[in-house]
PDB file of C-alpha atoms in Angstrom:
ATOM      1  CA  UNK A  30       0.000   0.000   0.000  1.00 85.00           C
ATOM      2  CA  UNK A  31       1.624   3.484  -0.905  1.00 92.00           C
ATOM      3  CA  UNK A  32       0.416   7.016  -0.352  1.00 95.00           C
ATOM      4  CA  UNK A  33      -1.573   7.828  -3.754  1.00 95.00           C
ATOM      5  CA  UNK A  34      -3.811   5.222  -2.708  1.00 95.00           C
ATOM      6  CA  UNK A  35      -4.352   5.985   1.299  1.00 95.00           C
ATOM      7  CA  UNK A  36      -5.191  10.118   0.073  1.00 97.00           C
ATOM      8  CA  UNK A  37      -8.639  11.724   0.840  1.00 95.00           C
ATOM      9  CA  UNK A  38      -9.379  15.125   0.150  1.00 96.00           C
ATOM     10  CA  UNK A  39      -8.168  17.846   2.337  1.00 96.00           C
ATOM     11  CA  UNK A  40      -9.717  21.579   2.351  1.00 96.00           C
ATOM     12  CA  UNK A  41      -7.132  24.206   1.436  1.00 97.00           C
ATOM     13  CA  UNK A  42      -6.508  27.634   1.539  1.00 98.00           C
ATOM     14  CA  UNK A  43      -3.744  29.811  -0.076  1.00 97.00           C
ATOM     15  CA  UNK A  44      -2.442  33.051   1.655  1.00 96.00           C
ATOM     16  CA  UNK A  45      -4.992  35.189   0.103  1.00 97.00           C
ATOM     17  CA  UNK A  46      -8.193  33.579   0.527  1.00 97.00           C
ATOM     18  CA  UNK A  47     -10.193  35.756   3.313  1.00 95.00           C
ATOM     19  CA  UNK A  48     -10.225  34.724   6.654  1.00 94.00           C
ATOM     20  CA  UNK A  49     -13.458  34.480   7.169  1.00 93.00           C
ATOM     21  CA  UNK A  50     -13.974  32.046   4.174  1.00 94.00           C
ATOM     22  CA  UNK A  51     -11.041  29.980   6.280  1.00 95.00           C
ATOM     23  CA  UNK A  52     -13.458  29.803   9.174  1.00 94.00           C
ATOM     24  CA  UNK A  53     -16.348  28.532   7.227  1.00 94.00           C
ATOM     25  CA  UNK A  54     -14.227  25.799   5.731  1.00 95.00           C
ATOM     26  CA  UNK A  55     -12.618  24.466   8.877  1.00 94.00           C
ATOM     27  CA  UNK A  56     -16.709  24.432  10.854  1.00 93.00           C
ATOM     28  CA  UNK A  57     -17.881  22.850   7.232  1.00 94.00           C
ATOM     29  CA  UNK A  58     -15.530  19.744   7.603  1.00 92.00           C
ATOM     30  CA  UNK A  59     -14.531  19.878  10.894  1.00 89.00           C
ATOM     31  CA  UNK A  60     -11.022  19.730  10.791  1.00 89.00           C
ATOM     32  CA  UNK A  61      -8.952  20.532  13.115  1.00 89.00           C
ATOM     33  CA  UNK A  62      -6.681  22.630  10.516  1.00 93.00           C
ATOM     34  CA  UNK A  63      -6.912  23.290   6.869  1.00 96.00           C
ATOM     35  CA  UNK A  64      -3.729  23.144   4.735  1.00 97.00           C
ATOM     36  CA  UNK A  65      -2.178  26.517   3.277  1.00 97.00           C
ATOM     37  CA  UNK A  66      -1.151  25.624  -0.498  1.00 96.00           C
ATOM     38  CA  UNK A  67       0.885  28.371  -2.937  1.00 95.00           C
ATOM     39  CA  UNK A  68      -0.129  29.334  -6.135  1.00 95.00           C
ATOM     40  CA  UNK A  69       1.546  25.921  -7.718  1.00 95.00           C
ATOM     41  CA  UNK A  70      -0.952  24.130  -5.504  1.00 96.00           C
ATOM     42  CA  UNK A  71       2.102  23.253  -3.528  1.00 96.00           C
ATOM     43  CA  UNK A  72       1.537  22.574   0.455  1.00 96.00           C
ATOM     44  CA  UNK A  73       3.537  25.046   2.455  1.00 94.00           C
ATOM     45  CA  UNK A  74       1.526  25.144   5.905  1.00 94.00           C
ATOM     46  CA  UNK A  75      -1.225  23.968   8.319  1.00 94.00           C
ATOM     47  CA  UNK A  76      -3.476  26.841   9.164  1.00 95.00           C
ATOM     48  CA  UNK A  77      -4.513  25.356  12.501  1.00 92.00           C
ATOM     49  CA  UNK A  78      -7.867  26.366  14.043  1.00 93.00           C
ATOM     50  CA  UNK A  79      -6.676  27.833  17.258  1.00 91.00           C
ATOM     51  CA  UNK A  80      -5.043  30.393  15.296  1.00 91.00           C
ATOM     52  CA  UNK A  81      -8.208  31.593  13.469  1.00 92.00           C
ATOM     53  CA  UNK A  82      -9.267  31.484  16.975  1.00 90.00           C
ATOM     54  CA  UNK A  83      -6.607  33.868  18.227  1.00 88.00           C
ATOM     55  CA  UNK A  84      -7.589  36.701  15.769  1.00 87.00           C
ATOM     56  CA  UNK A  85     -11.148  36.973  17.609  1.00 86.00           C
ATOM     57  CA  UNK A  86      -9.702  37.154  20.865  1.00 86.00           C
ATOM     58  CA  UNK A  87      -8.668  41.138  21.909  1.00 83.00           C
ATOM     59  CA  UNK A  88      -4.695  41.079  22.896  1.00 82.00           C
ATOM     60  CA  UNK A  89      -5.768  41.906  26.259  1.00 83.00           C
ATOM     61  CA  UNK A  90      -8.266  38.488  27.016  1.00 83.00           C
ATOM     62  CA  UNK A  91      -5.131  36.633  25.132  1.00 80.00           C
ATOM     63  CA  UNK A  92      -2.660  37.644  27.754  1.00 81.00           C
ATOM     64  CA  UNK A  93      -5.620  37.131  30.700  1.00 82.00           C
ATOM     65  CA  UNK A  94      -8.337  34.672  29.808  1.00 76.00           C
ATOM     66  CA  UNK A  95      -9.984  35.582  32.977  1.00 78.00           C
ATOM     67  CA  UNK A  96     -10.704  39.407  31.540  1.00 81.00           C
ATOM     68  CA  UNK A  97     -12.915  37.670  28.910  1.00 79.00           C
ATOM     69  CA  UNK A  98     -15.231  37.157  31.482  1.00 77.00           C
ATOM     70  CA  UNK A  99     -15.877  41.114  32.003  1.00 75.00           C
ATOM     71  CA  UNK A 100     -17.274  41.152  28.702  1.00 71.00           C
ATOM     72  CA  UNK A 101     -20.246  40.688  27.646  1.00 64.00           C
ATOM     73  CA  UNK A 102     -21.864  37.954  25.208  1.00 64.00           C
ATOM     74  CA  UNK A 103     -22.926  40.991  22.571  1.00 67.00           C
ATOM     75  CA  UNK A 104     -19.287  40.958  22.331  1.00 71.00           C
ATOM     76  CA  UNK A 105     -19.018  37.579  20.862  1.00 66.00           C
ATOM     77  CA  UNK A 106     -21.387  38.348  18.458  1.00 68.00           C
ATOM     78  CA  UNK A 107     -19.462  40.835  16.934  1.00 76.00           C
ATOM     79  CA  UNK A 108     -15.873  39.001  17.223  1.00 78.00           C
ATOM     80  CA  UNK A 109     -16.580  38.034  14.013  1.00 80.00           C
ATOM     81  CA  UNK A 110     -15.850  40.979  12.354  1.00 82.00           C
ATOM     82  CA  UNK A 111     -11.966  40.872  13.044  1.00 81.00           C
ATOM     83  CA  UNK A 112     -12.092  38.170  10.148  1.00 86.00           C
ATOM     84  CA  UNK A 113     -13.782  40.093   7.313  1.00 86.00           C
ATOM     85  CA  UNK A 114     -10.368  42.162   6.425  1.00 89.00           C
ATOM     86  CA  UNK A 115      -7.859  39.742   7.171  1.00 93.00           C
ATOM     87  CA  UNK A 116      -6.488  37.063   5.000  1.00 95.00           C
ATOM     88  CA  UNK A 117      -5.285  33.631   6.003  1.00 96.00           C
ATOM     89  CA  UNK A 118      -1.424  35.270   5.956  1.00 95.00           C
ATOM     90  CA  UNK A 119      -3.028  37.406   8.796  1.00 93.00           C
ATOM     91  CA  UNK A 120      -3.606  34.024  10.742  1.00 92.00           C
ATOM     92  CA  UNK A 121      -0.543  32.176  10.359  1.00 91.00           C
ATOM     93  CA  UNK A 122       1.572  31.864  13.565  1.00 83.00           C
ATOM     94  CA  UNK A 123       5.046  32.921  13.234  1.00 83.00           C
ATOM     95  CA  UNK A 124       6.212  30.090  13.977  1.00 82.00           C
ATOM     96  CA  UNK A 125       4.672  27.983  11.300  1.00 81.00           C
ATOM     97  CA  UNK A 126       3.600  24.525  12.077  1.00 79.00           C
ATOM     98  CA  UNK A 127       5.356  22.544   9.958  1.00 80.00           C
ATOM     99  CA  UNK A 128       3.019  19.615   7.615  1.00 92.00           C
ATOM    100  CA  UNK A 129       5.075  16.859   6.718  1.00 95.00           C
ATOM    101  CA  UNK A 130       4.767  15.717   2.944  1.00 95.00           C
ATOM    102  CA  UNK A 131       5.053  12.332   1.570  1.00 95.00           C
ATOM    103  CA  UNK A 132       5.619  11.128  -2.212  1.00 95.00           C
ATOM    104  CA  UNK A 133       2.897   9.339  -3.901  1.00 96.00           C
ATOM    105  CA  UNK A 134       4.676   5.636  -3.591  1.00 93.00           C
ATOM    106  CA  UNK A 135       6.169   6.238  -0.104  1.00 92.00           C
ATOM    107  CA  UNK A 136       4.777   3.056   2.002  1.00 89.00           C
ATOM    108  CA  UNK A 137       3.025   2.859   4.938  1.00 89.00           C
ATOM    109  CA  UNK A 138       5.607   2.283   7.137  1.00 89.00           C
ATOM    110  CA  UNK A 139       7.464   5.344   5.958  1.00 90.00           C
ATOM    111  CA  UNK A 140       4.370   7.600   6.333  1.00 93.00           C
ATOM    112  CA  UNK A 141       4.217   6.538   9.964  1.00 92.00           C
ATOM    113  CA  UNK A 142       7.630   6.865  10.524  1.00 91.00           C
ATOM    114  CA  UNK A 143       7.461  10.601   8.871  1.00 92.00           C
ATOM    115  CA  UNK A 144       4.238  11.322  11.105  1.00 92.00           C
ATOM    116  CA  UNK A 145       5.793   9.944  13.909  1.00 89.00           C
ATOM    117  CA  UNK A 146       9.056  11.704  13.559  1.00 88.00           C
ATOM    118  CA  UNK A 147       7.153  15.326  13.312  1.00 90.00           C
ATOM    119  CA  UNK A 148       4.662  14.645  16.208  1.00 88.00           C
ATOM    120  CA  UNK A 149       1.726  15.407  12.909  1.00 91.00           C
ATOM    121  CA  UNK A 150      -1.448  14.000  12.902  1.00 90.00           C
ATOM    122  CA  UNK A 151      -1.796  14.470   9.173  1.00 94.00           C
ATOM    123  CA  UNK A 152       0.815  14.215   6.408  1.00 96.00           C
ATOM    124  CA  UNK A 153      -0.104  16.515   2.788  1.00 97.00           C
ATOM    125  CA  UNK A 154       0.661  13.831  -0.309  1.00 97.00           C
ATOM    126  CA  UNK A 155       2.118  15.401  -3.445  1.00 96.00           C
ATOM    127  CA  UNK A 156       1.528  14.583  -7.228  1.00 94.00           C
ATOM    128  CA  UNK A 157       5.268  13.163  -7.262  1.00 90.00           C
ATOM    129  CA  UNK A 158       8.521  13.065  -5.624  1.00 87.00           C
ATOM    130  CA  UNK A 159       9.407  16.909  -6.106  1.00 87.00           C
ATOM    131  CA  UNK A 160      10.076  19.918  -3.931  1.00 86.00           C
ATOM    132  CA  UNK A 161       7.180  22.125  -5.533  1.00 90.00           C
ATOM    133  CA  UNK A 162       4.638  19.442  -6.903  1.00 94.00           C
ATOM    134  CA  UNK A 163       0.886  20.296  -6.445  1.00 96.00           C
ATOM    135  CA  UNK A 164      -1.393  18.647  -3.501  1.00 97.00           C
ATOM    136  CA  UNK A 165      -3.179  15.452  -4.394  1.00 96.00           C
ATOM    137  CA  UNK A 166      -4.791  14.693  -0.759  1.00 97.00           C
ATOM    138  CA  UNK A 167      -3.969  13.787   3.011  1.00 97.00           C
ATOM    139  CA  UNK A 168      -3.440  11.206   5.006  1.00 97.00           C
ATOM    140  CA  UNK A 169      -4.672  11.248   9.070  1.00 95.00           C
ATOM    141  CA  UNK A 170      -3.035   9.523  11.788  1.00 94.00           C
ATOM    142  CA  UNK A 171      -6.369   7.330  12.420  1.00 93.00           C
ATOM    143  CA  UNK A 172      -6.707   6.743   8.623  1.00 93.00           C
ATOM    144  CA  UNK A 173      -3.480   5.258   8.993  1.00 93.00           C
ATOM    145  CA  UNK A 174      -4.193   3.093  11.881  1.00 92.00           C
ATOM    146  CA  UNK A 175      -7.158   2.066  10.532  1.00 90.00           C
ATOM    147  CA  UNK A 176      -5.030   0.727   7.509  1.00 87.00           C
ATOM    148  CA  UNK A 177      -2.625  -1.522   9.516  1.00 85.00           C
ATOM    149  CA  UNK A 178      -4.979  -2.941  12.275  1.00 85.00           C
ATOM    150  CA  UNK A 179      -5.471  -6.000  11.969  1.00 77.00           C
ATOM    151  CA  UNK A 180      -9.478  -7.087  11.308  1.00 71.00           C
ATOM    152  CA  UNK A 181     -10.913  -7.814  14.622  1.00 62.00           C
TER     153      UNK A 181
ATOM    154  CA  UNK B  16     -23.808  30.276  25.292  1.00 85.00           C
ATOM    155  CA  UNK B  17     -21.478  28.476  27.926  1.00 92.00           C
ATOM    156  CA  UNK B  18     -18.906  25.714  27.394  1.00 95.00           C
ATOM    157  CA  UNK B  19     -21.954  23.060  28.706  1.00 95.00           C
ATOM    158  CA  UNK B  20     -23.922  23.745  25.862  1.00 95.00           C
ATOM    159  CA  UNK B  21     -21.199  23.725  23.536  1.00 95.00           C
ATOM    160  CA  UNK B  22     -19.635  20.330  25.442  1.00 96.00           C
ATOM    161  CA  UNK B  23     -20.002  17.042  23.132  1.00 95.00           C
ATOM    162  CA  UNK B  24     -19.179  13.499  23.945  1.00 96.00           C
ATOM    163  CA  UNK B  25     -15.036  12.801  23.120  1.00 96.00           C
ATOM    164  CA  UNK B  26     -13.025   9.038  23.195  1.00 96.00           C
ATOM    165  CA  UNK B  27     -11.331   8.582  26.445  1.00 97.00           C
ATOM    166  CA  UNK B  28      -9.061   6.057  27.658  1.00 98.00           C
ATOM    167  CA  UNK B  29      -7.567   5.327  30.719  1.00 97.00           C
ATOM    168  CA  UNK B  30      -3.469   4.980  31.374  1.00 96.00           C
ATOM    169  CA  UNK B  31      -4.538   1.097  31.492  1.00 97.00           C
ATOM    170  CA  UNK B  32      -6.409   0.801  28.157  1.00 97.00           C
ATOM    171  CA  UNK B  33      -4.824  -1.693  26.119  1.00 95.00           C
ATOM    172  CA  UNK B  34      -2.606   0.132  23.135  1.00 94.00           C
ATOM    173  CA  UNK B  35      -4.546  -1.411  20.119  1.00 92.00           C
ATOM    174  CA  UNK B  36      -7.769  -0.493  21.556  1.00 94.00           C
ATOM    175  CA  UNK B  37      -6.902   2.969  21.811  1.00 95.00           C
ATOM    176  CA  UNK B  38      -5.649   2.413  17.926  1.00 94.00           C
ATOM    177  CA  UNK B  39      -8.784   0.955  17.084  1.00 94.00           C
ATOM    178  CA  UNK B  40     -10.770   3.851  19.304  1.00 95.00           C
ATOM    179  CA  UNK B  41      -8.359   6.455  17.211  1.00 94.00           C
ATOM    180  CA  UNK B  42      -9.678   4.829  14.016  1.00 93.00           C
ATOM    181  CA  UNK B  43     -13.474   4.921  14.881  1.00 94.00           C
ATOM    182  CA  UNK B  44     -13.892   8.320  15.320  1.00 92.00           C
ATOM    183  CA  UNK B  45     -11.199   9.350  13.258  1.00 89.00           C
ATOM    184  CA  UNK B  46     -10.199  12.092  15.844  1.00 89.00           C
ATOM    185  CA  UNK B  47      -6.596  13.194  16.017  1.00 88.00           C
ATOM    186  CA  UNK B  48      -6.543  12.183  19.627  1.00 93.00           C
ATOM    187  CA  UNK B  49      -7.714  10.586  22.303  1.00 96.00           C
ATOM    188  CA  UNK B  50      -8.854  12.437  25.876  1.00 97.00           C
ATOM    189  CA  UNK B  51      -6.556  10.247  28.868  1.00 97.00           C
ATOM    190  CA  UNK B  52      -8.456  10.217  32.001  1.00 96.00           C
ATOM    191  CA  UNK B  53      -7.665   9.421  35.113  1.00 95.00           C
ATOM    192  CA  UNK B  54      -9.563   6.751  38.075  1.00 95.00           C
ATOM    193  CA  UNK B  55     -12.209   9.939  38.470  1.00 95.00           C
ATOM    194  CA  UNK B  56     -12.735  10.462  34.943  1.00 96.00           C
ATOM    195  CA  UNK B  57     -10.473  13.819  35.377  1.00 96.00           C
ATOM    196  CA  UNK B  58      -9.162  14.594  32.091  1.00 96.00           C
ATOM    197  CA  UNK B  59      -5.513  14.450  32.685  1.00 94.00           C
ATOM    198  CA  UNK B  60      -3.848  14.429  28.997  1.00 94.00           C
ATOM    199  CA  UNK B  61      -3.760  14.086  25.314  1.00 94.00           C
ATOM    200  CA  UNK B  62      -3.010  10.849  23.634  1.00 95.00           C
ATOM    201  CA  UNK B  63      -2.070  11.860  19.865  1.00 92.00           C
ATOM    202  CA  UNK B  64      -2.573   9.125  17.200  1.00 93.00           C
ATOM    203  CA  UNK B  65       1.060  10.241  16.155  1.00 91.00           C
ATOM    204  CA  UNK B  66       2.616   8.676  19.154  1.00 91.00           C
ATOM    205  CA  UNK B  67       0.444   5.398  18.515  1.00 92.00           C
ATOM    206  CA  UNK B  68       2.270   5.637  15.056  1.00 90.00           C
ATOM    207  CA  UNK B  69       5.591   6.105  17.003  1.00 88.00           C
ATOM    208  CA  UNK B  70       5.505   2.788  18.567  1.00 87.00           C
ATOM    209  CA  UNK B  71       4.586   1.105  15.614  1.00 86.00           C
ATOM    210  CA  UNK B  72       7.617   2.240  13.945  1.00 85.00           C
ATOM    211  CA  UNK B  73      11.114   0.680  14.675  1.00 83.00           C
ATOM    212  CA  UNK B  74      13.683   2.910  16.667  1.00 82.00           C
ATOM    213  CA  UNK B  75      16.382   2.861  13.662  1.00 83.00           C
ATOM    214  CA  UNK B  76      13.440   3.665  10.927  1.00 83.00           C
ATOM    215  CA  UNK B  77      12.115   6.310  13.522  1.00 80.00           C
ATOM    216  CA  UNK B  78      15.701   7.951  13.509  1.00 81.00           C
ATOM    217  CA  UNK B  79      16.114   7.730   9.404  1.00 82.00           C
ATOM    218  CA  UNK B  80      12.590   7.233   7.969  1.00 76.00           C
ATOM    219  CA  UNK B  81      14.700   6.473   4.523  1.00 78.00           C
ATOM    220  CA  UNK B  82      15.573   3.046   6.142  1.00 81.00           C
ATOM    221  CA  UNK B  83      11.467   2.408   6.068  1.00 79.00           C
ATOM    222  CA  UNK B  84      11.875   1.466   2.417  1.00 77.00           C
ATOM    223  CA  UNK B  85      14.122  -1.237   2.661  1.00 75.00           C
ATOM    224  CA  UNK B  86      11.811  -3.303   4.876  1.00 71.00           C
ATOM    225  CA  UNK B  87       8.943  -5.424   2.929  1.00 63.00           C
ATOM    226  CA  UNK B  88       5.350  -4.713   2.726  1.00 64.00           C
ATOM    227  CA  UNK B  89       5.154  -8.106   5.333  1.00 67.00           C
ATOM    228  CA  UNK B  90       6.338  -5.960   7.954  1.00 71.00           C
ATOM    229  CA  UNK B  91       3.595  -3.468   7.997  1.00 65.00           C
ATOM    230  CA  UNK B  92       1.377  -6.748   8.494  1.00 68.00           C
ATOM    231  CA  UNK B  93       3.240  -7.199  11.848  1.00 76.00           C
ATOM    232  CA  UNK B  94       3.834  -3.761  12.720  1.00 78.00           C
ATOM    233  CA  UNK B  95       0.612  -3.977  15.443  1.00 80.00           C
ATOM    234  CA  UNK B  96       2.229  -6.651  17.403  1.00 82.00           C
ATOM    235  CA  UNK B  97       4.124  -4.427  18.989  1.00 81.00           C
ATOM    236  CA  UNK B  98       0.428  -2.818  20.483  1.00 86.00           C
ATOM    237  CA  UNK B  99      -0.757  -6.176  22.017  1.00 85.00           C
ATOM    238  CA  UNK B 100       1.488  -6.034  25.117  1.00 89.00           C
ATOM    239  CA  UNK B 101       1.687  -2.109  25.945  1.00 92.00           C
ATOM    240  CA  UNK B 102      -0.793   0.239  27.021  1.00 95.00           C
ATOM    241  CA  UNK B 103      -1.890   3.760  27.054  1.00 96.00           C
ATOM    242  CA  UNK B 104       0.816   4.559  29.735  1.00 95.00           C
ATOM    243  CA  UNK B 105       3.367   3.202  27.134  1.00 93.00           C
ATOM    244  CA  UNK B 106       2.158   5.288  24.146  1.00 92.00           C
ATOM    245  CA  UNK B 107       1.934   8.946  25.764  1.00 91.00           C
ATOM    246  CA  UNK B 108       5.501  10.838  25.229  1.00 83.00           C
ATOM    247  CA  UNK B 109       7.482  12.178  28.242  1.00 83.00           C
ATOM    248  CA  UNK B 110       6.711  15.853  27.321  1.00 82.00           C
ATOM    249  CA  UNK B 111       2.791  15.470  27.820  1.00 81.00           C
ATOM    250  CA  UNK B 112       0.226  17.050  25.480  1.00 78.00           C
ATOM    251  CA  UNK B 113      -1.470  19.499  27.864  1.00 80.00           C
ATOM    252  CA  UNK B 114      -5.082  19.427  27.148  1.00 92.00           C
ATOM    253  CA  UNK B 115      -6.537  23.074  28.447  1.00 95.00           C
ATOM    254  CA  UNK B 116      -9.565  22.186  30.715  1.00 95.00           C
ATOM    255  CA  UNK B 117     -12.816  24.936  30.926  1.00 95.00           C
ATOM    256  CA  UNK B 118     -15.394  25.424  33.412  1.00 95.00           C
ATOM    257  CA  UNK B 119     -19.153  24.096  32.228  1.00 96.00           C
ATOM    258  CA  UNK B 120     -19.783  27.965  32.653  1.00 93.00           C
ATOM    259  CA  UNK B 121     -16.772  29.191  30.834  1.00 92.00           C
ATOM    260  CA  UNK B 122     -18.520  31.971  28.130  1.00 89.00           C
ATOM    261  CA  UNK B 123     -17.438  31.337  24.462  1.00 89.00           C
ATOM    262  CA  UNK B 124     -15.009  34.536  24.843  1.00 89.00           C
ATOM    263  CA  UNK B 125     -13.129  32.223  27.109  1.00 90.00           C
ATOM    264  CA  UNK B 126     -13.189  29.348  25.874  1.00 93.00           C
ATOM    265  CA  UNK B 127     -11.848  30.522  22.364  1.00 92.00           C
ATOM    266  CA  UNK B 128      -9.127  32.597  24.529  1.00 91.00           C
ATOM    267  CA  UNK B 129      -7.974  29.477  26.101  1.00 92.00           C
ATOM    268  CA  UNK B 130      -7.814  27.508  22.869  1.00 92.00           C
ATOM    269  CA  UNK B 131      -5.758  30.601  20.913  1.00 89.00           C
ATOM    270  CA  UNK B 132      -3.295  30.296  24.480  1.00 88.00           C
ATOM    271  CA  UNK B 133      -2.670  26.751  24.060  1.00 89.00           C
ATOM    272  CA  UNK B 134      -2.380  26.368  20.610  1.00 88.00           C
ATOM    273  CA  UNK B 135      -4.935  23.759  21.066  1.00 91.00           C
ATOM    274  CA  UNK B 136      -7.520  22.252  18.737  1.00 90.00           C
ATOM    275  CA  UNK B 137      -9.539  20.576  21.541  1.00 94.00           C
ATOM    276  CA  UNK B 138     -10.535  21.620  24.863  1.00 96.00           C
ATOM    277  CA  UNK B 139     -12.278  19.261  27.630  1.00 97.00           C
ATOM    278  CA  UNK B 140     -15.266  20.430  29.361  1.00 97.00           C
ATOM    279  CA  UNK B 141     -15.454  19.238  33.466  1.00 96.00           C
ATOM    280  CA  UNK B 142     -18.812  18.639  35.404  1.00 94.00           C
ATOM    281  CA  UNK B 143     -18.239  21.380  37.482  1.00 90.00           C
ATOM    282  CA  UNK B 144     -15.483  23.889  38.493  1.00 87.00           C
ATOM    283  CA  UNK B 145     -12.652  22.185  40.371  1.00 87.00           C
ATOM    284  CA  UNK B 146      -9.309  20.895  39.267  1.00 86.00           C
ATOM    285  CA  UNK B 147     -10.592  16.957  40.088  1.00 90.00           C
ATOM    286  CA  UNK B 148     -14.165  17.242  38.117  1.00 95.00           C
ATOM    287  CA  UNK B 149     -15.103  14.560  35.962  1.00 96.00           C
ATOM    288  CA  UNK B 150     -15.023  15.065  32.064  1.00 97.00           C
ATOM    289  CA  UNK B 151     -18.202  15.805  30.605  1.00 96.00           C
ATOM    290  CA  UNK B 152     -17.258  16.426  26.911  1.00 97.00           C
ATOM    291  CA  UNK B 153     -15.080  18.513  24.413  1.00 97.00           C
ATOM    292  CA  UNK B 154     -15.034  21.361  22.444  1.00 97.00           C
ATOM    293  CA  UNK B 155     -12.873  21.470  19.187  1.00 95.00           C
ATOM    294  CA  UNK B 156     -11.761  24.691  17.291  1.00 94.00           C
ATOM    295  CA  UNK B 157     -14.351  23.773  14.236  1.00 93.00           C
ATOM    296  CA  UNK B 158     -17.429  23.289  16.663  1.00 93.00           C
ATOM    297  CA  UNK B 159     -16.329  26.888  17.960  1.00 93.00           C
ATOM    298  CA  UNK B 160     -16.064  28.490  15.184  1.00 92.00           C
ATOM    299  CA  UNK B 161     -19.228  26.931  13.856  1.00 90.00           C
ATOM    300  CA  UNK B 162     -21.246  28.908  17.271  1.00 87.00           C
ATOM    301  CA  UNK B 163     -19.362  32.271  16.331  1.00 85.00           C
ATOM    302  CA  UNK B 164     -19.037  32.814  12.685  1.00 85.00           C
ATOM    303  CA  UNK B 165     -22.473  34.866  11.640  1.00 77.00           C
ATOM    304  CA  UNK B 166     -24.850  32.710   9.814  1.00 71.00           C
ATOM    305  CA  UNK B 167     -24.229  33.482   5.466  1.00 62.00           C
TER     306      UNK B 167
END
């Protein structure tokens, strides 16, 4: 079993798709990241949710989580709008997380070692073994599993 | 809106659970991790389905994933014997996964400035406020989003 055939679809962004759009993707499939691509379709990122998180959160409630309890819940209802002129660039920690990538006819045992190695519960697959080619899917770490347990 | 109604129910294990039925828990829900708790059901860490990967994978592949590829697909069949015999405590990694706990009447203000300060995707939701209170559910970044973002 190689890596073209374990890939599902994964929701992307690039750095210029709004940030509010990247919201709406991550609640529509429930991911817990969605994976930054550049303009060659190329995987550069993970765009993790906390982070979209962090841009509706005033720098004050950030450094005190307690404060957020002096404000009221009209406020939530307008945190919202911090999104609507950002872009997903806006979002992405300095520190990016890193998404490992995996060639189409790596095996499984060397996308586990590769997930294992970078602590990543998802690895981006690529078209073919090259530094720039385009997305073709991901692979989870419970997709995985469920492809090496044995049938019980 | 407070973390109770946003609360929904999340795989636990125990530090006893047997290691392939946390893989085969992993693969179920296809969840990125699973919630450790303790005798009292206190939420107490994160077990990611990398590290179930990690033990899967030989110590010299783990070090130079290129050495995955000279071992035959035969060995992926065995790969989960390695599971039978270990459990949870086995599988979590020395540096823990901290797993940011909220109160059931955390607001969502909170609860998203928690998440953006731990970097985390998932937060557990206790019965009640005190640091031994048993886990009543999770919240993950998506389902958060999905209560803020303004209806389109």
């Amino acid at each position: 079993m190689q890596a073209h055939e374990l890939a599902t679809p994964y929701p992307t962004v690039t750095m210029d798709t709004n940030a509010l759009e990247a919201a709406r993707l991550l609640t529509e499939h429930g991911r817990p990241g969605l994976i930054v691509v550049d303009e060659h379709q190329h995987p550069i990122a993970i765009l993790p949710g906390s982070q979209v998180l962090r841009m509706l959160v005033p720098r004050y409630v950030q450094d005190d989580p307690a404060l957020a309890r002096v404000l009221d819940e009209s406020h939530a209802d307008r945190m919202c709008d911090a999104l609507a002129d950002r872009t997903v660039r806006d979002l992405l920690p300095k520190e990016r997380v890193k998404l490992p990538v995996v060639a189409p006819d790596d095996t499984v045992l060397e996308i586990a070692a590769i997930m294992a190695a970078n602590r990543s519960p998802l690895v981006a697959v690529v078209e073919e073994r090259s530094k720039t080619a385009a997305l073709s899917g991901a692979i989870s770490a419970a997709q995985l599993l469920g492809r090496i347990l044995p049938v019980s």
